[in-house]
Amino acid sequence: MSGHSKWSTIKRKKGALDAKRSKIFSRIIKEINVAVKEGGNDPEGNPRLRLAISNAKGANMPKDNIQRAISKAGDKDAANFQEITYEGYANHGVAVYIECLTDNQQRTVSNIRSYLNKHNGKLETKGALSFLFDRKGVFSVSENAVKAKEMDEEEFMMEVIDAGAEDVEHEEGFFNIYTPMEDFGNMVKKLEELDMEVENAELQRIPKTAVKLDKEAAQGVLKLIDAFEDDDDVQNVFHNLELTDEMMDSM
């Protein structure tokens, strides 16, 4: 799965460059809200909340902020967020898959259409682009976390492979673990059993093939992706644009 390595590297580098801490926290707080409403405020009995808290810690969200988000989500006046996905094409045939959490679906779809129209894109019907992506569990664990448990690389890899990992990459100080979607929960449990601090864990949509564009065309597509990511209702944006090292260096 050599393509996964490129994708995970791009995702981390781009995140480090353009993701604002407040935006990251806002997304996590929404996920905590949905998790609490779905399964209660006790992390021990609510796997989704437990995962959201783990991701919050990985993003260095203060403990008080996490607890406040959990408490607020239990209030009867707290917003009710709906999970919605949108699929479409950016310019030059680049596929985009947008995951949202919103309390106003009409506002969200209006914004998504507006971004696409402004950047020569097109909204497609639900499911139209599913064949272009594989949904995988993706876990990022720092090598320091593994060393802290006095495990060597081979031992750690054997543990996660036994739990369902289909690929493990070690790069830039991180172990990136990929699982089939159906093994996502098993990997969460395995890493909890190992008491392993996880930097981030989520279901991602990994592109099966990539669209290659020149630098100028790619930058135009990235402006659309940035517009999506700046929207408060958007949680994740996945695409199949191939980004070269030269493009990454210029961002």
PDB file of C-alpha atoms in Angstrom:
ATOM      1  CA  MET A   1       0.000   0.000   0.000  1.00  0.00           C
ATOM      2  CA  SER A   2       2.664   2.475  -1.067  1.00  0.00           C
ATOM      3  CA  GLY A   3       0.010   5.069  -1.835  1.00  0.00           C
ATOM      4  CA  HIS A   4      -0.946   5.173   1.820  1.00  0.00           C
ATOM      5  CA  SER A   5       2.481   6.438   2.788  1.00  0.00           C
ATOM      6  CA  LYS A   6       2.214   9.401   0.434  1.00  0.00           C
ATOM      7  CA  TRP A   7      -1.332  10.137   1.595  1.00  0.00           C
ATOM      8  CA  SER A   8      -0.526  10.061   5.304  1.00  0.00           C
ATOM      9  CA  THR A   9       2.543  12.238   4.778  1.00  0.00           C
ATOM     10  CA  ILE A  10       0.543  14.781   2.818  1.00  0.00           C
ATOM     11  CA  LYS A  11      -2.227  14.811   5.398  1.00  0.00           C
ATOM     12  CA  ARG A  12       0.198  15.410   8.271  1.00  0.00           C
ATOM     13  CA  LYS A  13       2.267  18.060   6.474  1.00  0.00           C
ATOM     14  CA  LYS A  14      -0.767  19.946   5.272  1.00  0.00           C
ATOM     15  CA  GLY A  15      -2.320  19.748   8.726  1.00  0.00           C
ATOM     16  CA  ALA A  16       0.826  21.134  10.276  1.00  0.00           C
ATOM     17  CA  LEU A  17       0.834  24.002   7.813  1.00  0.00           C
ATOM     18  CA  ASP A  18      -2.754  25.199   7.652  1.00  0.00           C
ATOM     19  CA  ALA A  19      -4.797  23.761  10.499  1.00  0.00           C
ATOM     20  CA  LYS A  20      -5.516  26.271  13.204  1.00  0.00           C
ATOM     21  CA  ARG A  21      -5.611  24.965  16.743  1.00  0.00           C
ATOM     22  CA  SER A  22      -9.018  26.525  17.403  1.00  0.00           C
ATOM     23  CA  LYS A  23     -10.447  24.786  14.324  1.00  0.00           C
ATOM     24  CA  ILE A  24      -9.061  21.432  15.437  1.00  0.00           C
ATOM     25  CA  PHE A  25     -10.530  21.902  18.899  1.00  0.00           C
ATOM     26  CA  SER A  26     -13.889  22.899  17.435  1.00  0.00           C
ATOM     27  CA  ARG A  27     -14.045  19.705  15.393  1.00  0.00           C
ATOM     28  CA  ILE A  28     -13.165  17.581  18.403  1.00  0.00           C
ATOM     29  CA  ILE A  29     -15.758  19.330  20.575  1.00  0.00           C
ATOM     30  CA  LYS A  30     -18.429  18.541  17.977  1.00  0.00           C
ATOM     31  CA  GLU A  31     -17.357  14.899  17.920  1.00  0.00           C
ATOM     32  CA  ILE A  32     -17.556  14.801  21.726  1.00  0.00           C
ATOM     33  CA  ASN A  33     -21.047  16.313  21.533  1.00  0.00           C
ATOM     34  CA  VAL A  34     -22.271  13.644  19.114  1.00  0.00           C
ATOM     35  CA  ALA A  35     -20.596  10.867  21.101  1.00  0.00           C
ATOM     36  CA  VAL A  36     -22.217  11.948  24.385  1.00  0.00           C
ATOM     37  CA  LYS A  37     -25.678  12.262  22.839  1.00  0.00           C
ATOM     38  CA  GLU A  38     -25.243   8.874  21.196  1.00  0.00           C
ATOM     39  CA  GLY A  39     -23.886   6.886  24.131  1.00  0.00           C
ATOM     40  CA  GLY A  40     -23.769   8.947  27.328  1.00  0.00           C
ATOM     41  CA  ASN A  41     -21.015  10.834  29.151  1.00  0.00           C
ATOM     42  CA  ASP A  42     -19.140   7.864  30.633  1.00  0.00           C
ATOM     43  CA  PRO A  43     -16.086   7.061  28.451  1.00  0.00           C
ATOM     44  CA  GLU A  44     -15.831   3.567  29.927  1.00  0.00           C
ATOM     45  CA  GLY A  45     -19.169   2.602  28.412  1.00  0.00           C
ATOM     46  CA  ASN A  46     -18.981   4.798  25.325  1.00  0.00           C
ATOM     47  CA  PRO A  47     -16.277   3.768  22.807  1.00  0.00           C
ATOM     48  CA  ARG A  48     -16.939   6.736  20.513  1.00  0.00           C
ATOM     49  CA  LEU A  49     -16.496   9.193  23.376  1.00  0.00           C
ATOM     50  CA  ARG A  50     -13.377   7.369  24.522  1.00  0.00           C
ATOM     51  CA  LEU A  51     -11.915   7.721  21.032  1.00  0.00           C
ATOM     52  CA  ALA A  52     -12.843  11.417  20.854  1.00  0.00           C
ATOM     53  CA  ILE A  53     -11.115  12.033  24.186  1.00  0.00           C
ATOM     54  CA  SER A  54      -8.035  10.176  22.956  1.00  0.00           C
ATOM     55  CA  ASN A  55      -7.911  12.352  19.824  1.00  0.00           C
ATOM     56  CA  ALA A  56      -8.382  15.454  21.972  1.00  0.00           C
ATOM     57  CA  LYS A  57      -5.369  14.477  24.056  1.00  0.00           C
ATOM     58  CA  GLY A  58      -3.397  13.782  20.877  1.00  0.00           C
ATOM     59  CA  ALA A  59      -4.198  17.333  19.742  1.00  0.00           C
ATOM     60  CA  ASN A  60      -3.022  18.687  23.122  1.00  0.00           C
ATOM     61  CA  MET A  61      -6.466  19.931  24.093  1.00  0.00           C
ATOM     62  CA  PRO A  62      -6.407  20.951  27.780  1.00  0.00           C
ATOM     63  CA  LYS A  63      -8.111  18.526  30.154  1.00  0.00           C
ATOM     64  CA  ASP A  64     -10.487  21.251  31.378  1.00  0.00           C
ATOM     65  CA  ASN A  65     -11.640  21.904  27.808  1.00  0.00           C
ATOM     66  CA  ILE A  66     -12.363  18.220  27.295  1.00  0.00           C
ATOM     67  CA  GLN A  67     -14.372  17.941  30.496  1.00  0.00           C
ATOM     68  CA  ARG A  68     -16.270  21.143  29.727  1.00  0.00           C
ATOM     69  CA  ALA A  69     -17.191  19.803  26.274  1.00  0.00           C
ATOM     70  CA  ILE A  70     -18.485  16.560  27.808  1.00  0.00           C
ATOM     71  CA  SER A  71     -20.552  18.434  30.402  1.00  0.00           C
ATOM     72  CA  LYS A  72     -21.957  20.896  27.872  1.00  0.00           C
ATOM     73  CA  ALA A  73     -22.956  18.099  25.492  1.00  0.00           C
ATOM     74  CA  GLY A  74     -25.234  16.700  28.211  1.00  0.00           C
ATOM     75  CA  ASP A  75     -27.203  19.958  28.541  1.00  0.00           C
ATOM     76  CA  LYS A  76     -30.709  19.798  27.140  1.00  0.00           C
ATOM     77  CA  ASP A  77     -30.096  23.058  25.262  1.00  0.00           C
ATOM     78  CA  ALA A  78     -26.934  21.774  23.571  1.00  0.00           C
ATOM     79  CA  ALA A  79     -26.949  21.791  19.783  1.00  0.00           C
ATOM     80  CA  ASN A  80     -27.919  18.607  17.993  1.00  0.00           C
ATOM     81  CA  PHE A  81     -25.446  17.878  15.222  1.00  0.00           C
ATOM     82  CA  GLN A  82     -26.245  15.728  12.220  1.00  0.00           C
ATOM     83  CA  GLU A  83     -23.623  13.744  10.318  1.00  0.00           C
ATOM     84  CA  ILE A  84     -23.819  14.432   6.583  1.00  0.00           C
ATOM     85  CA  THR A  85     -21.482  13.665   3.691  1.00  0.00           C
ATOM     86  CA  TYR A  86     -21.210  15.362   0.311  1.00  0.00           C
ATOM     87  CA  GLU A  87     -19.454  14.129  -2.811  1.00  0.00           C
ATOM     88  CA  GLY A  88     -18.373  16.066  -5.844  1.00  0.00           C
ATOM     89  CA  TYR A  89     -15.707  16.944  -8.334  1.00  0.00           C
ATOM     90  CA  ALA A  90     -13.319  19.854  -8.146  1.00  0.00           C
ATOM     91  CA  ASN A  91     -11.874  21.322 -11.308  1.00  0.00           C
ATOM     92  CA  HIS A  92      -9.844  18.964 -13.553  1.00  0.00           C
ATOM     93  CA  GLY A  93     -11.798  15.906 -12.383  1.00  0.00           C
ATOM     94  CA  VAL A  94     -10.415  15.747  -8.843  1.00  0.00           C
ATOM     95  CA  ALA A  95     -12.813  13.868  -6.562  1.00  0.00           C
ATOM     96  CA  VAL A  96     -13.683  15.416  -3.197  1.00  0.00           C
ATOM     97  CA  TYR A  97     -15.497  13.760  -0.304  1.00  0.00           C
ATOM     98  CA  ILE A  98     -16.661  16.092   2.467  1.00  0.00           C
ATOM     99  CA  GLU A  99     -17.733  14.910   5.926  1.00  0.00           C
ATOM    100  CA  CYS A 100     -19.791  17.351   7.996  1.00  0.00           C
ATOM    101  CA  LEU A 101     -21.341  17.722  11.433  1.00  0.00           C
ATOM    102  CA  THR A 102     -24.024  20.389  11.301  1.00  0.00           C
ATOM    103  CA  ASP A 103     -26.996  21.752  13.197  1.00  0.00           C
ATOM    104  CA  ASN A 104     -28.359  23.354  10.025  1.00  0.00           C
ATOM    105  CA  GLN A 105     -28.326  21.128   6.941  1.00  0.00           C
ATOM    106  CA  GLN A 106     -29.733  23.834   4.658  1.00  0.00           C
ATOM    107  CA  ARG A 107     -26.883  26.200   5.555  1.00  0.00           C
ATOM    108  CA  THR A 108     -24.284  23.491   5.057  1.00  0.00           C
ATOM    109  CA  VAL A 109     -25.405  22.269   1.639  1.00  0.00           C
ATOM    110  CA  SER A 110     -25.775  25.876   0.492  1.00  0.00           C
ATOM    111  CA  ASN A 111     -22.164  26.580   1.494  1.00  0.00           C
ATOM    112  CA  ILE A 112     -20.849  23.394  -0.116  1.00  0.00           C
ATOM    113  CA  ARG A 113     -22.612  24.227  -3.397  1.00  0.00           C
ATOM    114  CA  SER A 114     -21.303  27.789  -3.259  1.00  0.00           C
ATOM    115  CA  TYR A 115     -17.672  26.675  -2.832  1.00  0.00           C
ATOM    116  CA  LEU A 116     -17.972  24.187  -5.691  1.00  0.00           C
ATOM    117  CA  ASN A 117     -19.631  26.691  -8.031  1.00  0.00           C
ATOM    118  CA  LYS A 118     -17.036  29.367  -7.270  1.00  0.00           C
ATOM    119  CA  HIS A 119     -14.178  26.997  -8.070  1.00  0.00           C
ATOM    120  CA  ASN A 120     -15.682  25.301 -11.148  1.00  0.00           C
ATOM    121  CA  GLY A 121     -16.653  22.163  -9.254  1.00  0.00           C
ATOM    122  CA  LYS A 122     -19.812  20.080  -9.251  1.00  0.00           C
ATOM    123  CA  LEU A 123     -21.854  18.411  -6.517  1.00  0.00           C
ATOM    124  CA  GLU A 124     -22.712  14.761  -7.206  1.00  0.00           C
ATOM    125  CA  THR A 125     -25.382  12.462  -5.788  1.00  0.00           C
ATOM    126  CA  LYS A 126     -24.652  10.504  -2.619  1.00  0.00           C
ATOM    127  CA  GLY A 127     -22.622   7.381  -3.345  1.00  0.00           C
ATOM    128  CA  ALA A 128     -21.488   8.533  -6.783  1.00  0.00           C
ATOM    129  CA  LEU A 129     -17.814   8.682  -5.786  1.00  0.00           C
ATOM    130  CA  SER A 130     -17.658   5.819  -3.299  1.00  0.00           C
ATOM    131  CA  PHE A 131     -15.890   3.589  -5.854  1.00  0.00           C
ATOM    132  CA  LEU A 132     -12.912   5.976  -5.872  1.00  0.00           C
ATOM    133  CA  PHE A 133     -12.087   5.600  -2.166  1.00  0.00           C
ATOM    134  CA  ASP A 134     -11.451   2.808   0.313  1.00  0.00           C
ATOM    135  CA  ARG A 135     -12.631   3.466   3.857  1.00  0.00           C
ATOM    136  CA  LYS A 136      -9.844   2.493   6.235  1.00  0.00           C
ATOM    137  CA  GLY A 137      -9.075   2.848   9.888  1.00  0.00           C
ATOM    138  CA  VAL A 138      -5.955   5.007  10.253  1.00  0.00           C
ATOM    139  CA  PHE A 139      -4.044   5.260  13.523  1.00  0.00           C
ATOM    140  CA  SER A 140      -0.997   7.423  14.204  1.00  0.00           C
ATOM    141  CA  VAL A 141       1.239   6.442  17.111  1.00  0.00           C
ATOM    142  CA  SER A 142       4.497   8.265  17.810  1.00  0.00           C
ATOM    143  CA  GLU A 143       7.618   6.153  18.082  1.00  0.00           C
ATOM    144  CA  ASN A 144       8.246   7.815  21.447  1.00  0.00           C
ATOM    145  CA  ALA A 145       4.976   6.355  22.759  1.00  0.00           C
ATOM    146  CA  VAL A 146       6.126   2.896  21.698  1.00  0.00           C
ATOM    147  CA  LYS A 147       9.543   3.380  23.284  1.00  0.00           C
ATOM    148  CA  ALA A 148       7.869   4.586  26.491  1.00  0.00           C
ATOM    149  CA  LYS A 149       6.246   1.142  26.769  1.00  0.00           C
ATOM    150  CA  GLU A 150       9.681  -0.471  26.296  1.00  0.00           C
ATOM    151  CA  MET A 151       8.603  -2.138  23.070  1.00  0.00           C
ATOM    152  CA  ASP A 152      10.786  -2.431  19.994  1.00  0.00           C
ATOM    153  CA  GLU A 153       9.482  -1.822  16.483  1.00  0.00           C
ATOM    154  CA  GLU A 154       9.091  -5.492  15.567  1.00  0.00           C
ATOM    155  CA  GLU A 155       7.215  -6.320  18.778  1.00  0.00           C
ATOM    156  CA  PHE A 156       4.829  -3.403  18.307  1.00  0.00           C
ATOM    157  CA  MET A 157       4.173  -4.288  14.683  1.00  0.00           C
ATOM    158  CA  MET A 158       3.409  -7.905  15.561  1.00  0.00           C
ATOM    159  CA  GLU A 159       0.894  -6.770  18.195  1.00  0.00           C
ATOM    160  CA  VAL A 160      -1.036  -4.520  15.814  1.00  0.00           C
ATOM    161  CA  ILE A 161      -0.907  -7.014  12.937  1.00  0.00           C
ATOM    162  CA  ASP A 162      -2.483  -9.592  15.240  1.00  0.00           C
ATOM    163  CA  ALA A 163      -5.262  -7.047  15.916  1.00  0.00           C
ATOM    164  CA  GLY A 164      -6.079  -6.671  12.219  1.00  0.00           C
ATOM    165  CA  ALA A 165      -3.587  -4.178  10.801  1.00  0.00           C
ATOM    166  CA  GLU A 166      -3.163  -4.757   7.070  1.00  0.00           C
ATOM    167  CA  ASP A 167      -0.267  -2.320   6.801  1.00  0.00           C
ATOM    168  CA  VAL A 168       2.078  -0.492   9.183  1.00  0.00           C
ATOM    169  CA  GLU A 169       4.399   2.298   8.060  1.00  0.00           C
ATOM    170  CA  HIS A 170       7.163   3.844  10.133  1.00  0.00           C
ATOM    171  CA  GLU A 171       8.034   7.341   8.944  1.00  0.00           C
ATOM    172  CA  GLU A 172       8.783  10.813  10.277  1.00  0.00           C
ATOM    173  CA  GLY A 173       8.712   9.595  13.875  1.00  0.00           C
ATOM    174  CA  PHE A 174       5.282   7.948  13.602  1.00  0.00           C
ATOM    175  CA  PHE A 175       3.828   4.503  13.110  1.00  0.00           C
ATOM    176  CA  ASN A 176       0.874   4.775  10.718  1.00  0.00           C
ATOM    177  CA  ILE A 177      -1.420   1.775  11.095  1.00  0.00           C
ATOM    178  CA  TYR A 178      -4.047   0.910   8.479  1.00  0.00           C
ATOM    179  CA  THR A 179      -6.938  -1.451   9.087  1.00  0.00           C
ATOM    180  CA  PRO A 180     -10.027  -2.494   7.143  1.00  0.00           C
ATOM    181  CA  MET A 181     -13.033  -0.495   8.324  1.00  0.00           C
ATOM    182  CA  GLU A 182     -14.503  -3.561  10.052  1.00  0.00           C
ATOM    183  CA  ASP A 183     -11.335  -3.974  12.178  1.00  0.00           C
ATOM    184  CA  PHE A 184     -11.291  -0.368  13.402  1.00  0.00           C
ATOM    185  CA  GLY A 185     -12.857  -1.254  16.769  1.00  0.00           C
ATOM    186  CA  ASN A 186     -10.473  -4.165  17.284  1.00  0.00           C
ATOM    187  CA  MET A 187      -7.486  -1.894  16.796  1.00  0.00           C
ATOM    188  CA  VAL A 188      -8.887   0.672  19.227  1.00  0.00           C
ATOM    189  CA  LYS A 189      -9.195  -2.090  21.835  1.00  0.00           C
ATOM    190  CA  LYS A 190      -5.698  -3.428  21.137  1.00  0.00           C
ATOM    191  CA  LEU A 191      -4.065  -0.023  21.564  1.00  0.00           C
ATOM    192  CA  GLU A 192      -6.037   0.510  24.765  1.00  0.00           C
ATOM    193  CA  GLU A 193      -4.855  -2.883  26.046  1.00  0.00           C
ATOM    194  CA  LEU A 194      -1.278  -1.862  25.281  1.00  0.00           C
ATOM    195  CA  ASP A 195      -1.954   1.418  27.108  1.00  0.00           C
ATOM    196  CA  MET A 196      -0.531   3.091  24.029  1.00  0.00           C
ATOM    197  CA  GLU A 197      -0.966   6.842  23.606  1.00  0.00           C
ATOM    198  CA  VAL A 198      -2.486   7.445  20.175  1.00  0.00           C
ATOM    199  CA  GLU A 199      -1.826  10.690  18.342  1.00  0.00           C
ATOM    200  CA  ASN A 200      -4.914  10.302  16.181  1.00  0.00           C
ATOM    201  CA  ALA A 201      -7.383   7.576  15.223  1.00  0.00           C
ATOM    202  CA  GLU A 202     -10.120   7.891  12.640  1.00  0.00           C
ATOM    203  CA  LEU A 203     -11.825   6.348   9.658  1.00  0.00           C
ATOM    204  CA  GLN A 204     -10.380   7.930   6.527  1.00  0.00           C
ATOM    205  CA  ARG A 205     -11.288   7.671   2.883  1.00  0.00           C
ATOM    206  CA  ILE A 206      -8.117   6.631   1.078  1.00  0.00           C
ATOM    207  CA  PRO A 207      -8.083   7.326  -2.675  1.00  0.00           C
ATOM    208  CA  LYS A 208      -7.567   4.262  -4.864  1.00  0.00           C
ATOM    209  CA  THR A 209      -5.993   6.287  -7.661  1.00  0.00           C
ATOM    210  CA  ALA A 210      -4.612   9.825  -7.830  1.00  0.00           C
ATOM    211  CA  VAL A 211      -5.132  12.655 -10.309  1.00  0.00           C
ATOM    212  CA  LYS A 212      -1.869  14.291 -11.406  1.00  0.00           C
ATOM    213  CA  LEU A 213      -1.965  18.003 -12.195  1.00  0.00           C
ATOM    214  CA  ASP A 214       0.628  20.671 -12.849  1.00  0.00           C
ATOM    215  CA  LYS A 215       1.434  23.080 -10.032  1.00  0.00           C
ATOM    216  CA  GLU A 216      -0.884  25.883 -11.170  1.00  0.00           C
ATOM    217  CA  ALA A 217      -3.898  23.611 -11.675  1.00  0.00           C
ATOM    218  CA  ALA A 218      -3.269  21.851  -8.354  1.00  0.00           C
ATOM    219  CA  GLN A 219      -3.143  25.156  -6.491  1.00  0.00           C
ATOM    220  CA  GLY A 220      -6.546  26.017  -7.917  1.00  0.00           C
ATOM    221  CA  VAL A 221      -7.985  22.770  -6.576  1.00  0.00           C
ATOM    222  CA  LEU A 222      -6.332  23.342  -3.201  1.00  0.00           C
ATOM    223  CA  LYS A 223      -8.102  26.698  -2.897  1.00  0.00           C
ATOM    224  CA  LEU A 224     -11.410  24.815  -3.036  1.00  0.00           C
ATOM    225  CA  ILE A 225     -10.210  22.274  -0.472  1.00  0.00           C
ATOM    226  CA  ASP A 226      -9.110  25.107   1.815  1.00  0.00           C
ATOM    227  CA  ALA A 227     -12.559  26.710   1.475  1.00  0.00           C
ATOM    228  CA  PHE A 228     -14.165  23.459   2.626  1.00  0.00           C
ATOM    229  CA  GLU A 229     -11.752  23.065   5.526  1.00  0.00           C
ATOM    230  CA  ASP A 230     -12.349  26.620   6.712  1.00  0.00           C
ATOM    231  CA  ASP A 231     -16.102  25.981   7.006  1.00  0.00           C
ATOM    232  CA  ASP A 232     -17.194  25.391  10.602  1.00  0.00           C
ATOM    233  CA  ASP A 233     -19.578  22.607   9.553  1.00  0.00           C
ATOM    234  CA  VAL A 234     -16.866  20.561   7.830  1.00  0.00           C
ATOM    235  CA  GLN A 235     -15.069  17.875   9.816  1.00  0.00           C
ATOM    236  CA  ASN A 236     -12.937  16.207   7.116  1.00  0.00           C
ATOM    237  CA  VAL A 237     -12.152  16.632   3.433  1.00  0.00           C
ATOM    238  CA  PHE A 238     -10.732  13.761   1.389  1.00  0.00           C
ATOM    239  CA  HIS A 239      -9.575  14.028  -2.226  1.00  0.00           C
ATOM    240  CA  ASN A 240      -7.576  12.165  -4.837  1.00  0.00           C
ATOM    241  CA  LEU A 241      -5.274  14.956  -5.963  1.00  0.00           C
ATOM    242  CA  GLU A 242      -1.646  13.834  -6.043  1.00  0.00           C
ATOM    243  CA  LEU A 243       0.608  16.386  -4.398  1.00  0.00           C
ATOM    244  CA  THR A 244       4.287  16.346  -5.279  1.00  0.00           C
ATOM    245  CA  ASP A 245       7.035  17.349  -2.875  1.00  0.00           C
ATOM    246  CA  GLU A 246       7.513  20.523  -4.940  1.00  0.00           C
ATOM    247  CA  MET A 247       3.864  21.477  -4.444  1.00  0.00           C
ATOM    248  CA  MET A 248       4.056  20.733  -0.727  1.00  0.00           C
ATOM    249  CA  ASP A 249       7.159  22.886  -0.346  1.00  0.00           C
ATOM    250  CA  SER A 250       5.379  25.816  -2.006  1.00  0.00           C
ATOM    251  CA  MET A 251       2.327  25.617   0.288  1.00  0.00           C
TER     252      MET A 251
END
